[in-house]
CSV table of C-alpha atoms in Angstrom, one decimal:
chain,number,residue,atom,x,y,z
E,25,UNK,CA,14.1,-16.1,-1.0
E,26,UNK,CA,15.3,-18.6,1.4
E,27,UNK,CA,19.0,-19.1,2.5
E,28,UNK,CA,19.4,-21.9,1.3
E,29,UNK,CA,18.5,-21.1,-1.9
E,30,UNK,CA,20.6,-18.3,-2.4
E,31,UNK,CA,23.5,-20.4,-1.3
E,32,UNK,CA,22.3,-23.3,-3.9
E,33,UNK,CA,22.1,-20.3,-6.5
E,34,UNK,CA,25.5,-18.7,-5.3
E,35,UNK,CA,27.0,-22.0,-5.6
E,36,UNK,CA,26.0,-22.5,-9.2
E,37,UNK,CA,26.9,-19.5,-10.1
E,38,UNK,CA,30.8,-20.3,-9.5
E,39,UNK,CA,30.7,-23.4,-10.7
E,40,UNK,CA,29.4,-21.7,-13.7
E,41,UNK,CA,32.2,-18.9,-13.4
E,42,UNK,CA,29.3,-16.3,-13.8
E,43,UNK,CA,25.3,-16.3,-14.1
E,44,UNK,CA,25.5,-13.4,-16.3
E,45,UNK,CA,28.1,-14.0,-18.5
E,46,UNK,CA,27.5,-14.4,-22.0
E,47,UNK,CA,27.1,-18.3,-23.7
E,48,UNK,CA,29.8,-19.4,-25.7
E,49,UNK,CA,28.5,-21.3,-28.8
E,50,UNK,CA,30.4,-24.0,-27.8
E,51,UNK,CA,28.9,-24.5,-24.8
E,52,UNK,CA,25.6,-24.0,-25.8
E,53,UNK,CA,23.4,-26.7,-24.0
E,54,UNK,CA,22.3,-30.0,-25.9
E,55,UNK,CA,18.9,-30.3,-26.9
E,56,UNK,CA,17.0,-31.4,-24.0
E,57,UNK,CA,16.5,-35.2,-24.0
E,58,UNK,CA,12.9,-36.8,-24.3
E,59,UNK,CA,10.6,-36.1,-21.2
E,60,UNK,CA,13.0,-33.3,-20.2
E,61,UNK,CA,12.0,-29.3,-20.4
E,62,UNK,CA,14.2,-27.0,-22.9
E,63,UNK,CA,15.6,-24.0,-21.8
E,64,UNK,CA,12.8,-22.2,-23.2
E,65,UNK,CA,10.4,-24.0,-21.5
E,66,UNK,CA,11.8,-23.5,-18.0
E,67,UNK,CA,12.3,-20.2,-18.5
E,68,UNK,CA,8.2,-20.0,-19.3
E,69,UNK,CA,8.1,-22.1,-16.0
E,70,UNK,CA,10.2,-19.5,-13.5
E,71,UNK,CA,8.4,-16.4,-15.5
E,72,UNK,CA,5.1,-17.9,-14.4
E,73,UNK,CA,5.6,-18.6,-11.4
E,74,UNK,CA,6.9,-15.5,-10.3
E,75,UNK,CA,4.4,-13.4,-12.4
E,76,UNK,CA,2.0,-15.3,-9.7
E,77,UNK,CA,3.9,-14.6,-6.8
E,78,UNK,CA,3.9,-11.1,-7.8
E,79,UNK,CA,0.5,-11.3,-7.9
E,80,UNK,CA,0.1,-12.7,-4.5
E,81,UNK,CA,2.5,-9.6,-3.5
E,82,UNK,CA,0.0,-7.0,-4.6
E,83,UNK,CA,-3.3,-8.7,-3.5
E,84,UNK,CA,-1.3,-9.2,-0.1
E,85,UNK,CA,-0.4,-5.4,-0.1
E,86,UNK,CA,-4.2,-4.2,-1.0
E,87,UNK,CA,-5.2,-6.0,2.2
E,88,UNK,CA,-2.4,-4.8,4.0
E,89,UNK,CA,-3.4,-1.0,3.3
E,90,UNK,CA,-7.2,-1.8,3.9
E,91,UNK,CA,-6.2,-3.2,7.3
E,92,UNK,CA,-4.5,-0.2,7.9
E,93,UNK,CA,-7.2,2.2,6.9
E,94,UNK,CA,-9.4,0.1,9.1
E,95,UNK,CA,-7.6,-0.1,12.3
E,96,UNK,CA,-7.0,4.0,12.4
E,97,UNK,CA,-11.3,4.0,11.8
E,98,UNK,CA,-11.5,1.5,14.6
E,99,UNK,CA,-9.4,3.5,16.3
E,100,UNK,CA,-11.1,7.3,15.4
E,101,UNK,CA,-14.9,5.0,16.5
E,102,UNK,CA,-13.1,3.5,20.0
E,103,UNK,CA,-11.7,7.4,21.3
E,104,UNK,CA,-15.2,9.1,19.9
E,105,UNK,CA,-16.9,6.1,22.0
E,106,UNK,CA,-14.7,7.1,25.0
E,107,UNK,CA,-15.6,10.8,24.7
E,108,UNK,CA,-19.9,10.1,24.1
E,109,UNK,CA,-19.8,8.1,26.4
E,110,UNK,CA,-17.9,10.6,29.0
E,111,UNK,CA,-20.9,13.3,27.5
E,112,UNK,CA,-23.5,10.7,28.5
E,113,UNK,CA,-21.9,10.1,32.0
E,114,UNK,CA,-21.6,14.2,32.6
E,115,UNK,CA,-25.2,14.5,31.2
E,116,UNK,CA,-26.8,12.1,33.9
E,117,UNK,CA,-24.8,13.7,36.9
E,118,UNK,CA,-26.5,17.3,35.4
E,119,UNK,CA,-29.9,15.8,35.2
E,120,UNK,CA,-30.2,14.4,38.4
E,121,UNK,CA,-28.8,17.4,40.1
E,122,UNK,CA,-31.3,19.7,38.0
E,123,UNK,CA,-34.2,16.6,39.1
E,124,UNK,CA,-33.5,16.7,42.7
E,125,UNK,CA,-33.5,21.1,43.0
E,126,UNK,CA,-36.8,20.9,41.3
E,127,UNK,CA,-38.0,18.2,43.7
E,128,UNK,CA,-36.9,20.7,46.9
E,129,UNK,CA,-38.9,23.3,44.9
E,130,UNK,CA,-41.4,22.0,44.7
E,131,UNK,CA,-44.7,22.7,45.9
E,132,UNK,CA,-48.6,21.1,45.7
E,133,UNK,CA,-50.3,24.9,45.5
E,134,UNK,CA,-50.6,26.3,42.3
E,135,UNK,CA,-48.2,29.7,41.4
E,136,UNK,CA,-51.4,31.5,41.4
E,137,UNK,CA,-51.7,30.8,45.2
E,138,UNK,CA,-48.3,30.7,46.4
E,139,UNK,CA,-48.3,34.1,44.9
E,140,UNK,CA,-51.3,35.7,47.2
E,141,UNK,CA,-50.3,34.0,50.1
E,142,UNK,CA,-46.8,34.6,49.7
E,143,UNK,CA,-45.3,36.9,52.6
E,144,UNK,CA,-42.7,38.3,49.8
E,145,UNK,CA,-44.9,38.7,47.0
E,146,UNK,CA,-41.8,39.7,44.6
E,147,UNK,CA,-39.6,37.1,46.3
E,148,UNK,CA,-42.3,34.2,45.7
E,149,UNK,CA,-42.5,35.3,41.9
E,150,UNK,CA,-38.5,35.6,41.7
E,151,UNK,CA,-38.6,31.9,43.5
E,152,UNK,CA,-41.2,30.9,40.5
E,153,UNK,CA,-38.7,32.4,37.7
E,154,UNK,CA,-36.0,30.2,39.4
E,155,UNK,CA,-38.0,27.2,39.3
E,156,UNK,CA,-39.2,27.6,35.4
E,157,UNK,CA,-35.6,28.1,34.8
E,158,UNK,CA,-34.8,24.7,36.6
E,159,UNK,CA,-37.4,23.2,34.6
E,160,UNK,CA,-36.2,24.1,31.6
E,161,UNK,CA,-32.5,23.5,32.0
E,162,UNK,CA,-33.4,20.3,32.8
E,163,UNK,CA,-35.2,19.6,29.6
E,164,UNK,CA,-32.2,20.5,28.2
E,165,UNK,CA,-29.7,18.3,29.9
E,166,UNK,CA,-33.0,15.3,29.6
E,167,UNK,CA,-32.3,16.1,25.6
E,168,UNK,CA,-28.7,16.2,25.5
E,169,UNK,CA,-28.8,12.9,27.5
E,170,UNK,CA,-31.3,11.1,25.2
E,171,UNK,CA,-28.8,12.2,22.2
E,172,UNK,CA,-25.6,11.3,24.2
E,173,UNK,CA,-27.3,7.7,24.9
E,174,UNK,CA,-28.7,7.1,21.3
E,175,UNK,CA,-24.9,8.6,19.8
E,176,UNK,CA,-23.3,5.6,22.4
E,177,UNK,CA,-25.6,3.0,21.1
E,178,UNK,CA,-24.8,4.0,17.2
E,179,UNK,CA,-20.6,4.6,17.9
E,180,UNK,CA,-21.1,1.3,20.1
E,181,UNK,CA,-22.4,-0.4,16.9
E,182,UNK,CA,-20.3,1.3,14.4
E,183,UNK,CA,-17.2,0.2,16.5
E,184,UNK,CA,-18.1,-3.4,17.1
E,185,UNK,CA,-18.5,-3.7,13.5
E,186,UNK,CA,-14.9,-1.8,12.6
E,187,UNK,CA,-13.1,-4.1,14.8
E,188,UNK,CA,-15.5,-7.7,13.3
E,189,UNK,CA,-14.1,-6.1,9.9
E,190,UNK,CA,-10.7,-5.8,11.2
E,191,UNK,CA,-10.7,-8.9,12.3
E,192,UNK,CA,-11.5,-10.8,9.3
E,193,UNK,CA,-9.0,-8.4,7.2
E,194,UNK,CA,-6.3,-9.4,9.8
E,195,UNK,CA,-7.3,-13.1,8.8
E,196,UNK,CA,-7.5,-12.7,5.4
E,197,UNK,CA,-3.9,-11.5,5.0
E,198,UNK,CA,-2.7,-14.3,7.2
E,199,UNK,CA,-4.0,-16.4,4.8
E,200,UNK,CA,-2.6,-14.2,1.2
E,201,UNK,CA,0.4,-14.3,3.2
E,202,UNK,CA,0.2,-18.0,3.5
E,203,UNK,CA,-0.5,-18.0,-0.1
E,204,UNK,CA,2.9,-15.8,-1.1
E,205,UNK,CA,5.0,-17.9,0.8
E,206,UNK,CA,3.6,-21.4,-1.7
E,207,UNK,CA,4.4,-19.1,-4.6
E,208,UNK,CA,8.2,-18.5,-3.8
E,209,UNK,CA,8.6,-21.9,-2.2
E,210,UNK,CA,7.2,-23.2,-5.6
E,211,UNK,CA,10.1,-21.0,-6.9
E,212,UNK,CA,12.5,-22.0,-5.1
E,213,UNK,CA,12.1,-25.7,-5.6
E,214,UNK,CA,12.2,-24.9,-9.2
E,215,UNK,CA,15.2,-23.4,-9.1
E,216,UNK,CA,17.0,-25.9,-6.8
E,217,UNK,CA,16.2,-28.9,-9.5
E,218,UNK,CA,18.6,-27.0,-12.5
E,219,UNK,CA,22.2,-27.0,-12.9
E,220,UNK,CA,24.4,-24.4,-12.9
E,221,UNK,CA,24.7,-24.8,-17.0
E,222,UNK,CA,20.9,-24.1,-16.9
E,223,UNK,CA,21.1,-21.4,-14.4
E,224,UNK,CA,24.0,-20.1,-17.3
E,225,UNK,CA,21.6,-20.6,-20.4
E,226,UNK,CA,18.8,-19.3,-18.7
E,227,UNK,CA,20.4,-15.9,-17.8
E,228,UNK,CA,21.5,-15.5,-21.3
E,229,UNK,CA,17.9,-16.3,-22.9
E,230,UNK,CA,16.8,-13.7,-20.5
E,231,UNK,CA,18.5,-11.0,-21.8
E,232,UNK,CA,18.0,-12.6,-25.2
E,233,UNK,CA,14.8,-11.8,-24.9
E,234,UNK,CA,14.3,-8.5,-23.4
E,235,UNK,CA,16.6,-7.3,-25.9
E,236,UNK,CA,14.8,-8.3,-28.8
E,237,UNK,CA,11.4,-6.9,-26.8
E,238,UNK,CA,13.3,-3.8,-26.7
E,239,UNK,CA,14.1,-3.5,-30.0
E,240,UNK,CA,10.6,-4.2,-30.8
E,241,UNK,CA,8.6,-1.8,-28.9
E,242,UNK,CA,11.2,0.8,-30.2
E,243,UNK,CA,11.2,0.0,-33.6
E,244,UNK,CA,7.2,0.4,-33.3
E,245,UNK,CA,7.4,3.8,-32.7
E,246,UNK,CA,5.3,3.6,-29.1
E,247,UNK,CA,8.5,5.4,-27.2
E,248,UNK,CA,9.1,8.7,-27.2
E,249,UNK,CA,11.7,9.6,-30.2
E,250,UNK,CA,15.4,8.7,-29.5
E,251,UNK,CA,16.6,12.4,-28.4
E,252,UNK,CA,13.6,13.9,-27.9
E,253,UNK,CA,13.7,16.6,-25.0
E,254,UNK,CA,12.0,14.6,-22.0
E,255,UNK,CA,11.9,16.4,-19.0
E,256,UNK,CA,10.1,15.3,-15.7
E,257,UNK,CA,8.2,17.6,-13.3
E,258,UNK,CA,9.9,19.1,-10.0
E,259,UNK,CA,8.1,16.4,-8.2
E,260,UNK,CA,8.9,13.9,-11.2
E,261,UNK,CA,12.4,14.6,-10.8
E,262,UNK,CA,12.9,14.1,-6.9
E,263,UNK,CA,10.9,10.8,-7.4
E,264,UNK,CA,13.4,9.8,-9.8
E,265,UNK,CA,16.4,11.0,-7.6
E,266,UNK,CA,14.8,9.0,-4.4
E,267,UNK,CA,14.2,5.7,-7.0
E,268,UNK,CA,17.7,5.6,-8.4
E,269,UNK,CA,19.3,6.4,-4.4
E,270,UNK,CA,18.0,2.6,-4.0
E,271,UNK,CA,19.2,1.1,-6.7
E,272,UNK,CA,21.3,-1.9,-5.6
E,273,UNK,CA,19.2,-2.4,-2.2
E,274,UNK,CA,17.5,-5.8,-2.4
E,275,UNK,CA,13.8,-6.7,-3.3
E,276,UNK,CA,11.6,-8.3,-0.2
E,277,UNK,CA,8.0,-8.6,-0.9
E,278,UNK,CA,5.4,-6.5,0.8
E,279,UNK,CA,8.4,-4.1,2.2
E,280,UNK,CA,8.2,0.2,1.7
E,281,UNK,CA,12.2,0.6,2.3
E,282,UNK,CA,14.0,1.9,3.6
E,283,UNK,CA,16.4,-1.2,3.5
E,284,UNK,CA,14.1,-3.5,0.9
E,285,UNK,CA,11.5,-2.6,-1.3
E,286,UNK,CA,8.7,-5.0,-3.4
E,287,UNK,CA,8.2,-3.1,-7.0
E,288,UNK,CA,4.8,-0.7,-5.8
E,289,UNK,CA,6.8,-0.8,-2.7
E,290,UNK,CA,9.6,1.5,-4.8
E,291,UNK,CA,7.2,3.7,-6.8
E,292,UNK,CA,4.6,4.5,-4.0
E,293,UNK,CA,7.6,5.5,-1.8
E,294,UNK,CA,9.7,7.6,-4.6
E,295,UNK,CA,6.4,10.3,-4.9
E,296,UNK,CA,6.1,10.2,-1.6
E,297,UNK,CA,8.9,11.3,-1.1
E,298,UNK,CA,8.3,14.0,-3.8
E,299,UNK,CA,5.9,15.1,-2.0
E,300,UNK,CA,3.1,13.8,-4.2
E,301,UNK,CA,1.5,10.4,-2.3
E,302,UNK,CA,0.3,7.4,-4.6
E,303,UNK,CA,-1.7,4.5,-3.9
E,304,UNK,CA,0.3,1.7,-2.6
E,305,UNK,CA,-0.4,-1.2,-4.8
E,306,UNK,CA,0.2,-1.5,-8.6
E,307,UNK,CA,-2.9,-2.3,-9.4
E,308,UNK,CA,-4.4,0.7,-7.4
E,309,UNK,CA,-1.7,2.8,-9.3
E,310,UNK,CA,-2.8,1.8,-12.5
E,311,UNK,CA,-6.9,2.1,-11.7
E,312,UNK,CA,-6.3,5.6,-10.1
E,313,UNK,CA,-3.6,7.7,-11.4
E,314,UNK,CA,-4.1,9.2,-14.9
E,315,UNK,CA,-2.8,7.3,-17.9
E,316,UNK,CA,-1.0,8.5,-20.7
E,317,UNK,CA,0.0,7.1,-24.1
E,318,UNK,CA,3.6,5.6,-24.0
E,319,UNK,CA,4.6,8.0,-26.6
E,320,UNK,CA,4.0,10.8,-23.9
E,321,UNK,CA,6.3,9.0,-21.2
E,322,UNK,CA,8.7,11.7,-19.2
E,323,UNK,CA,10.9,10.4,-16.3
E,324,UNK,CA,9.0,9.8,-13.1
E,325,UNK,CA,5.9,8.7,-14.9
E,326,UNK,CA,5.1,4.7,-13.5
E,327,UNK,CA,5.3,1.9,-16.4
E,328,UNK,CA,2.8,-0.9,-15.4
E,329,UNK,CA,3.0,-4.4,-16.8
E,330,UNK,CA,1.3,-7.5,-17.6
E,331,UNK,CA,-2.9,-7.4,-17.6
E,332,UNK,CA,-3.8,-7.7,-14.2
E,333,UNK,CA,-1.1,-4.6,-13.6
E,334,UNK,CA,1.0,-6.4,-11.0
E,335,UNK,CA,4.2,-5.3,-11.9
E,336,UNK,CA,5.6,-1.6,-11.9
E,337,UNK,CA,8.6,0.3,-12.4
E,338,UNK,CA,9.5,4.2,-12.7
E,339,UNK,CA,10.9,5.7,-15.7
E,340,UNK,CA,14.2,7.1,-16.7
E,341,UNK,CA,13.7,8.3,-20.0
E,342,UNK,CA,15.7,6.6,-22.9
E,343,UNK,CA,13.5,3.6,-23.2
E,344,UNK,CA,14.6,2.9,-19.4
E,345,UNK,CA,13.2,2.2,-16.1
E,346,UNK,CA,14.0,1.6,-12.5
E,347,UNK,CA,12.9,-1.3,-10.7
E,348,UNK,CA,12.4,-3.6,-7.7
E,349,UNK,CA,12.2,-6.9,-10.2
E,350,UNK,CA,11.8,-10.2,-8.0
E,351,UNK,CA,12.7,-11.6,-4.8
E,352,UNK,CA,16.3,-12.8,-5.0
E,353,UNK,CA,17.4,-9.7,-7.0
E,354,UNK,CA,18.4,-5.9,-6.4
E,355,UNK,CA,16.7,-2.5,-7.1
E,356,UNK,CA,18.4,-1.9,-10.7
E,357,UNK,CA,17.8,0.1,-13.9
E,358,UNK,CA,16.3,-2.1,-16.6
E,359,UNK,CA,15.1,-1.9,-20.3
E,360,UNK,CA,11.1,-0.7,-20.0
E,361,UNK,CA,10.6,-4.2,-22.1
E,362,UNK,CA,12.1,-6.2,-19.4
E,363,UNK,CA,7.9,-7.7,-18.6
E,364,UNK,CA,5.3,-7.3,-21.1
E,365,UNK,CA,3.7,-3.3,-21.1
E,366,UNK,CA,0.5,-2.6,-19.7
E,367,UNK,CA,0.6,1.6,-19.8
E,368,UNK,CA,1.4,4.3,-18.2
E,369,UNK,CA,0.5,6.4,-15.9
E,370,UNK,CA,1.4,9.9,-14.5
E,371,UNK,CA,1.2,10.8,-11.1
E,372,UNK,CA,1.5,14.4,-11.4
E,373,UNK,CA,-0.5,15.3,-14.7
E,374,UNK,CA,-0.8,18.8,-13.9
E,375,UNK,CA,3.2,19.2,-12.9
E,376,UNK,CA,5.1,21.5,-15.6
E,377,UNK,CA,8.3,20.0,-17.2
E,378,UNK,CA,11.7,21.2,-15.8
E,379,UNK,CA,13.0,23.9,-18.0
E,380,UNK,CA,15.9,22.7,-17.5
E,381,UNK,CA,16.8,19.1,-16.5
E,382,UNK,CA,20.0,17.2,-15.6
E,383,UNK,CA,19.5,13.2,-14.9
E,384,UNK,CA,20.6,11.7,-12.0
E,385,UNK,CA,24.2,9.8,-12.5
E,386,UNK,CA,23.3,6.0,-12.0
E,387,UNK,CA,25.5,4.5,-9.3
E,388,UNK,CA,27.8,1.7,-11.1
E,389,UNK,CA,26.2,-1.8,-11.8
E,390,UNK,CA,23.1,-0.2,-12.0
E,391,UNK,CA,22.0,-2.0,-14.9
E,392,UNK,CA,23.6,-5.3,-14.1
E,393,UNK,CA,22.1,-8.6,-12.3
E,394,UNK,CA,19.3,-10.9,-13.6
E,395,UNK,CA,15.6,-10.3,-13.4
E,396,UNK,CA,14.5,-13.8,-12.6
E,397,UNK,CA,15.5,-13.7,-8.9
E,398,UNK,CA,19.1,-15.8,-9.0
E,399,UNK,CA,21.5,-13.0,-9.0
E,400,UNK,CA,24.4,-14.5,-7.3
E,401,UNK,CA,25.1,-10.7,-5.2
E,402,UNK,CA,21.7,-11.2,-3.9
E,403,UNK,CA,21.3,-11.2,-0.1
E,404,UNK,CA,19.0,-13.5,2.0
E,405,UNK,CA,16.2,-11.7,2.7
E,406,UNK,CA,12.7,-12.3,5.1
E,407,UNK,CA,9.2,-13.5,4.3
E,408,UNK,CA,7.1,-12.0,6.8
């Protein structure tokens, strides 16, 4: 989010007195005027546009990881094409050398004759070993240096092609990039047409609403029971440690920490720090590591939301999760209905509870700030 927008949001936040603090019925807005969006309504508006800008994020990471992946293979093909063609060099010095000891060998009589007119009989037939051994050595290094010449010519092709595909990946995510940067300046216009009263009631609806999700997903029974023993693995538990060590650290998009983090940003980088790497994008976390009913959920498993599964968030236990929401707001600790549910999924499926298990103490204001990216604490951060 851009500086100037955080200062536009900053701003109507004092005038306002806080974003997050609760509505007064008397100064509940007036019904919106004719031509003129409710509350409601804009709040539809900002969720959709930064479900898309997430969306952006991830496909923007996925290409991002393939590039990588890519330039190390370009890079493995380029130092492999180095060494062949080093082999193919040493092979043609050996070839020569063997050709030109045969050619001083060489002779137009026969073996047969060379032997009966040889002074040195023995020495003559020692000379003729010498030279069928120089003969065949040199197949040898002719074979090596046919295979050394074709094994250039394929790694040659191989790596011309590696670097074409890095290429176009390198192009492509200039052009997602491109592509994240109209989603958040979509945003950002959005949010610089409403007041600070609207910044006010749509902050309140917010939590409105995720409250009442909350209540809902509970009331259906999908969580596990309230009090029921939840326990995360060893490697569960030191992801959860590492996720709630950032809460209050701001969101940037396509960032892996230390100082910012996007939301598969977080997650990826908690189990890898448990030892246990993930794939880095949401949606490769959702199509890769196992799922698991909702019911099941133990802290450290990853929560996934809406259906394209570009959203994710690590859970607490107690119905909570951490998060990296939107850009604009912190790394905070959020009720698991703050987007709609996809699943869940478990990194570790074959990791045995803690017998014994003490959560981490959540820093203060770990819970607090909004969701929708116009926290007034938030700090300016980059788009790359």
């Amino acid at each position: 989010m851009s500086g100037m927008l955080l200062r536009l949001v900053c701003t109507a936040a004092v005038a306002a007195g806080t974003v997050l603090a609760p509505v007064p019925a008397a100064a509940a807005p007036e019904p919106p005027a004719p031509g003129e969006r409710s509350v409601a309504e804009l709040l539809t508006d900002l969720q959709k546009l930064y479900r898309e800008a997430e969306k952006a994020t991830e496909t923007y990471n996925a290409t991002e990881e393939r590039l990588k992946k890519q330039r190390a293979l370009t890079r493995r093909l380029e130092i492999a094409l180095a060494r062949t063609r080093l082999s193919l060099h040493d092979s043609r010095g050996a070839a020569g050398r063997l050709a030109r000891q045969q050619y001083q060998s060489r002779s137009d009589l026969s073996p047969y004759l060379r032997l009966l007119l040889a002074r040195d009989p023995q020495g003559a037939l020692d000379q003729g070993q010498v030279i069928g051994q120089l003969a065949r050595q040199r197949a040898r290094a002719v074979g090596r240096l046919t295979g050394d010449e074709k094994k250039a010519t394929a790694l040659a092709r191989r790596a011309r092609k590696a670097l074409d595909a890095q290429l176009a990946l390198a192009e492509r995510r200039k052009k997602q990039r491109d592509e994240v940067r109209e989603r958040l300046h979509e945003v950002e216009e959005l949010l610089a047409s409403l007041s600070a009263e609207e910044l006010t009631a749509l902050a309140e609806l917010e939590r409105t609403e995720v409250a009442e999700e909350q209540q809902k997903l509970v009331a259906s029974g999908a969580l596990p029971a309230a009090g029921a023993p939840s326990a995360p693995s060893a490697a569960g538990d030191r992801a959860v440690r590492y996720a709630v060590e950032q809460v209050g650290k701001p969101y940037e998009w396509g960032a892996e920490g230390p100082r910012t983090y996007d939301c598969s940003g977080l997650t990826s980088q908690a189990w890898d720090a448990a030892g246990t790497p993930i794939p880095r994008t949401s949606q490769e976390q959702w199509a890769r590591l196992k799922r698991i009913p909702l019911k099941q959920l133990r802290p450290g498993d990853l929560v996934l939301y809406f259906p394209e599964a570009t959203h994710v968030a690590l859970y607490l236990g107690d119905g909570m999760v951490v998060q990296a929401p939107r850009p604009g707001a912190r790394i905070k600790v959020s009720p698991i209905a703050a987007n709609p549910v996809l699943g869940a999924v478990r990194p570790d499926p074959a990791g045995k509870p803690l017998r014994h298990y003490e959560p981490p103490e959540l820093p203060e204001g770990a819970t607090e700030g909004s969701d929708l990216g116009y926290a007034p604490a938030a700090p300016e951060t980059s788009i790359r």
